Amino acid sequence: PAVTTREHRVEGIDDTIRIERDRHGIPRVSASSVADLFVGQGYATATDRLGQMEWDRRRGLGRTAELHGTAANVVTDSLHRRLRLADHARAGYERLDEETRAVLDSFVAGVNAAAAEMDTPRSLAAVGATPEPWEPWVPVLVFLVRHVNFATWQTKLWNTRVVSALGADAVGAFGREGRHGDTP
């Protein structure tokens, strides 16, 4: 179909949330209040990406080896636990202003409502896992996971090792960014 529309009633919302999907499946959420809008956004996001969301939540908690017990998962889990990402996420959430916390609370309510209605995503069911309820600080945790894994800390760590082993002038010899045909 060109467009599909579903209306949802979720406990604790003011009115009906409407999620309309275009012919590509892209959701458009409408609601009568900001809080309800973010409940709808959480609902739509979880409907589309619950498996990925649960994976990121577990990454932040250092619990991916429970699902995939590879050595790489153990190393990454250990790193995320040593970095105390969950502690930092909880503290970050507590330091947010009331309005921002309310947005995250609403988003999480939508995620949990969708998860309660859905079957376990195949990606999780394949490893014997089910999604666990989100707490309001979990979106901050997912942000931190994404930032830690996609930031440039690895390059900074490498450069520090190069400097200590070979001196500051050697760092440029290993640079990859911005290089073209002269890369050794």
mmCIF file of C-alpha atoms in Angstrom:
data_model
loop_
_atom_site.group_PDB
_atom_site.id
_atom_site.type_symbol
_atom_site.label_atom_id
_atom_site.label_comp_id
_atom_site.label_asym_id
_atom_site.label_seq_id
_atom_site.Cartn_x
_atom_site.Cartn_y
_atom_site.Cartn_z
ATOM 1 C CA PRO A 1 0.000 0.000 0.000
ATOM 2 C CA ALA A 2 1.041 3.575 -0.606
ATOM 3 C CA VAL A 3 0.414 4.720 2.964
ATOM 4 C CA THR A 4 -0.518 2.841 6.136
ATOM 5 C CA THR A 5 -1.848 4.428 9.282
ATOM 6 C CA ARG A 6 -2.249 2.964 12.748
ATOM 7 C CA GLU A 7 -3.558 4.654 15.817
ATOM 8 C CA HIS A 8 -2.219 3.546 19.173
ATOM 9 C CA ARG A 9 -3.398 3.852 22.740
ATOM 10 C CA VAL A 10 -0.596 3.485 25.243
ATOM 11 C CA GLU A 11 -1.124 3.649 28.993
ATOM 12 C CA GLY A 12 -0.253 7.070 30.363
ATOM 13 C CA ILE A 13 -0.676 9.107 27.185
ATOM 14 C CA ASP A 14 -3.067 12.016 26.871
ATOM 15 C CA ASP A 15 -4.680 11.056 23.580
ATOM 16 C CA THR A 16 -4.275 8.814 20.545
ATOM 17 C CA ILE A 17 -0.917 8.574 18.798
ATOM 18 C CA ARG A 18 -1.049 8.264 15.042
ATOM 19 C CA ILE A 19 1.803 6.610 13.145
ATOM 20 C CA GLU A 20 1.547 6.953 9.390
ATOM 21 C CA ARG A 21 4.041 5.180 7.151
ATOM 22 C CA ASP A 22 4.753 6.235 3.614
ATOM 23 C CA ARG A 23 5.226 3.789 0.753
ATOM 24 C CA HIS A 24 8.837 3.237 1.871
ATOM 25 C CA GLY A 25 7.795 2.427 5.443
ATOM 26 C CA ILE A 26 9.136 5.695 6.871
ATOM 27 C CA PRO A 27 7.061 6.605 9.946
ATOM 28 C CA ARG A 28 5.480 9.980 10.559
ATOM 29 C CA VAL A 29 4.254 10.336 14.123
ATOM 30 C CA SER A 30 1.543 12.782 15.156
ATOM 31 C CA ALA A 31 0.072 13.380 18.591
ATOM 32 C CA SER A 32 -1.725 16.094 20.517
ATOM 33 C CA SER A 33 1.122 16.760 22.986
ATOM 34 C CA VAL A 34 4.922 16.741 22.999
ATOM 35 C CA ALA A 35 4.952 13.921 25.550
ATOM 36 C CA ASP A 36 2.649 11.797 23.405
ATOM 37 C CA LEU A 37 4.719 12.610 20.317
ATOM 38 C CA PHE A 38 7.821 11.150 21.951
ATOM 39 C CA VAL A 39 5.891 8.093 23.131
ATOM 40 C CA GLY A 40 4.938 7.621 19.483
ATOM 41 C CA GLN A 41 8.530 8.124 18.351
ATOM 42 C CA GLY A 42 9.726 5.494 20.815
ATOM 43 C CA TYR A 43 6.971 3.156 19.679
ATOM 44 C CA ALA A 44 7.771 3.627 15.980
ATOM 45 C CA THR A 45 11.515 3.295 16.546
ATOM 46 C CA ALA A 46 11.133 0.094 18.560
ATOM 47 C CA THR A 47 8.733 -1.323 15.989
ATOM 48 C CA ASP A 48 11.417 -0.860 13.334
ATOM 49 C CA ARG A 49 14.622 -1.466 15.301
ATOM 50 C CA LEU A 50 14.013 -3.298 18.576
ATOM 51 C CA GLY A 51 16.688 -5.917 17.914
ATOM 52 C CA GLN A 52 19.320 -3.256 17.223
ATOM 53 C CA MET A 53 18.157 -1.192 20.202
ATOM 54 C CA GLU A 54 18.442 -4.179 22.530
ATOM 55 C CA TRP A 55 21.904 -4.982 21.157
ATOM 56 C CA ASP A 56 23.078 -1.400 21.823
ATOM 57 C CA ARG A 57 21.577 -1.472 25.319
ATOM 58 C CA ARG A 58 23.452 -4.684 26.086
ATOM 59 C CA ARG A 59 26.646 -3.256 24.569
ATOM 60 C CA GLY A 60 26.447 -0.317 26.949
ATOM 61 C CA LEU A 61 25.893 -2.627 29.899
ATOM 62 C CA GLY A 62 28.786 -4.865 28.827
ATOM 63 C CA ARG A 63 26.486 -7.833 28.260
ATOM 64 C CA THR A 64 26.848 -8.824 24.591
ATOM 65 C CA ALA A 65 28.850 -11.949 25.397
ATOM 66 C CA GLU A 66 25.662 -13.344 26.926
ATOM 67 C CA LEU A 67 24.318 -13.468 23.384
ATOM 68 C CA HIS A 68 27.466 -14.078 21.347
ATOM 69 C CA GLY A 69 30.191 -15.486 23.561
ATOM 70 C CA THR A 70 33.070 -14.711 21.227
ATOM 71 C CA ALA A 71 36.406 -13.397 22.447
ATOM 72 C CA ALA A 72 35.692 -10.088 20.715
ATOM 73 C CA ASN A 73 32.449 -9.700 22.664
ATOM 74 C CA VAL A 74 34.217 -10.429 25.929
ATOM 75 C CA VAL A 75 36.856 -7.788 25.175
ATOM 76 C CA THR A 76 34.277 -5.169 24.174
ATOM 77 C CA ASP A 77 32.072 -5.973 27.169
ATOM 78 C CA SER A 78 35.083 -5.618 29.443
ATOM 79 C CA LEU A 79 35.932 -2.237 27.910
ATOM 80 C CA HIS A 80 32.386 -0.928 28.287
ATOM 81 C CA ARG A 81 32.251 -2.067 31.903
ATOM 82 C CA ARG A 82 35.641 -0.522 32.713
ATOM 83 C CA LEU A 83 34.496 2.736 31.100
ATOM 84 C CA ARG A 84 31.425 2.534 33.382
ATOM 85 C CA LEU A 85 29.129 3.606 30.548
ATOM 86 C CA ALA A 86 25.986 2.625 32.464
ATOM 87 C CA ASP A 87 27.058 4.659 35.506
ATOM 88 C CA HIS A 88 27.822 7.662 33.312
ATOM 89 C CA ALA A 89 24.494 7.288 31.506
ATOM 90 C CA ARG A 90 22.560 7.236 34.788
ATOM 91 C CA ALA A 91 24.460 10.271 36.059
ATOM 92 C CA GLY A 92 23.989 12.081 32.747
ATOM 93 C CA TYR A 93 20.263 11.435 32.793
ATOM 94 C CA GLU A 94 20.003 12.766 36.358
ATOM 95 C CA ARG A 95 21.786 15.962 35.336
ATOM 96 C CA LEU A 96 19.420 16.699 32.450
ATOM 97 C CA ASP A 97 16.815 19.383 32.943
ATOM 98 C CA GLU A 98 13.289 18.260 33.770
ATOM 99 C CA GLU A 99 11.953 18.909 30.257
ATOM 100 C CA THR A 100 14.645 16.795 28.603
ATOM 101 C CA ARG A 101 14.182 13.964 31.112
ATOM 102 C CA ALA A 102 10.443 14.054 30.357
ATOM 103 C CA VAL A 103 11.197 13.606 26.646
ATOM 104 C CA LEU A 104 13.380 10.568 27.374
ATOM 105 C CA ASP A 105 10.780 9.182 29.792
ATOM 106 C CA SER A 106 8.135 9.446 27.066
ATOM 107 C CA PHE A 107 10.386 7.904 24.413
ATOM 108 C CA VAL A 108 11.172 4.978 26.734
ATOM 109 C CA ALA A 109 7.460 4.486 27.495
ATOM 110 C CA GLY A 110 6.881 4.102 23.759
ATOM 111 C CA VAL A 111 9.793 1.678 23.373
ATOM 112 C CA ASN A 112 8.508 -0.472 26.235
ATOM 113 C CA ALA A 113 4.911 -0.379 24.927
ATOM 114 C CA ALA A 114 6.006 -1.573 21.485
ATOM 115 C CA ALA A 115 8.281 -4.255 22.957
ATOM 116 C CA ALA A 116 5.408 -5.578 25.092
ATOM 117 C CA GLU A 117 3.188 -5.937 22.017
ATOM 118 C CA MET A 118 5.757 -7.365 19.612
ATOM 119 C CA ASP A 119 7.164 -10.790 19.051
ATOM 120 C CA THR A 120 10.853 -11.051 19.884
ATOM 121 C CA PRO A 121 12.878 -9.875 16.863
ATOM 122 C CA ARG A 122 14.467 -12.740 14.932
ATOM 123 C CA SER A 123 17.969 -11.396 15.594
ATOM 124 C CA LEU A 124 17.398 -11.827 19.336
ATOM 125 C CA ALA A 125 15.331 -15.017 19.165
ATOM 126 C CA ALA A 126 18.116 -16.684 17.172
ATOM 127 C CA VAL A 127 20.419 -16.371 20.195
ATOM 128 C CA GLY A 128 17.745 -17.171 22.777
ATOM 129 C CA ALA A 129 17.317 -13.587 24.002
ATOM 130 C CA THR A 130 14.293 -11.419 24.596
ATOM 131 C CA PRO A 131 14.237 -7.629 24.900
ATOM 132 C CA GLU A 132 14.386 -6.327 28.437
ATOM 133 C CA PRO A 133 12.454 -3.227 29.516
ATOM 134 C CA TRP A 134 14.235 0.065 29.068
ATOM 135 C CA GLU A 135 14.790 2.486 31.898
ATOM 136 C CA PRO A 136 14.680 6.250 31.270
ATOM 137 C CA TRP A 137 18.492 6.597 31.250
ATOM 138 C CA VAL A 138 19.009 3.931 28.562
ATOM 139 C CA PRO A 139 18.815 6.381 25.591
ATOM 140 C CA VAL A 140 21.772 8.219 27.161
ATOM 141 C CA LEU A 141 23.583 4.867 27.405
ATOM 142 C CA VAL A 142 22.921 4.131 23.729
ATOM 143 C CA PHE A 143 24.270 7.583 22.835
ATOM 144 C CA LEU A 144 27.433 6.861 24.832
ATOM 145 C CA VAL A 145 27.850 3.444 23.191
ATOM 146 C CA ARG A 146 27.577 5.007 19.769
ATOM 147 C CA HIS A 147 29.951 7.823 20.697
ATOM 148 C CA VAL A 148 32.565 5.534 22.237
ATOM 149 C CA ASN A 149 32.497 3.057 19.366
ATOM 150 C CA PHE A 150 32.444 5.591 16.548
ATOM 151 C CA ALA A 151 34.531 8.390 18.020
ATOM 152 C CA THR A 152 38.251 8.876 17.444
ATOM 153 C CA TRP A 153 39.468 7.552 20.792
ATOM 154 C CA GLN A 154 41.099 4.578 19.063
ATOM 155 C CA THR A 155 43.219 6.918 16.933
ATOM 156 C CA LYS A 156 44.161 8.995 19.981
ATOM 157 C CA LEU A 157 45.168 5.855 21.876
ATOM 158 C CA TRP A 158 47.239 4.653 18.917
ATOM 159 C CA ASN A 159 48.933 8.047 18.566
ATOM 160 C CA THR A 160 49.825 7.999 22.260
ATOM 161 C CA ARG A 161 51.476 4.606 21.826
ATOM 162 C CA VAL A 162 53.361 5.766 18.731
ATOM 163 C CA VAL A 163 54.642 8.847 20.575
ATOM 164 C CA SER A 164 55.802 6.787 23.556
ATOM 165 C CA ALA A 165 57.503 4.176 21.357
ATOM 166 C CA LEU A 166 58.869 6.232 18.454
ATOM 167 C CA GLY A 167 58.517 9.914 19.342
ATOM 168 C CA ALA A 168 56.131 12.664 18.283
ATOM 169 C CA ASP A 169 57.571 12.979 14.769
ATOM 170 C CA ALA A 170 56.561 9.383 13.999
ATOM 171 C CA VAL A 171 52.814 10.009 14.423
ATOM 172 C CA GLY A 172 52.523 11.558 10.941
ATOM 173 C CA ALA A 173 54.068 8.477 9.337
ATOM 174 C CA PHE A 174 51.078 6.408 10.456
ATOM 175 C CA GLY A 175 48.306 8.884 9.626
ATOM 176 C CA ARG A 176 45.634 7.658 7.242
ATOM 177 C CA GLU A 177 43.119 10.484 7.221
ATOM 178 C CA GLY A 178 43.481 13.077 4.489
ATOM 179 C CA ARG A 179 46.053 11.016 2.623
ATOM 180 C CA HIS A 180 45.657 10.055 -0.986
ATOM 181 C CA GLY A 181 48.191 8.564 -3.401
ATOM 182 C CA ASP A 182 51.177 8.988 -1.088
ATOM 183 C CA THR A 183 49.948 6.532 1.538
ATOM 184 C CA PRO A 184 52.665 3.903 2.093
#
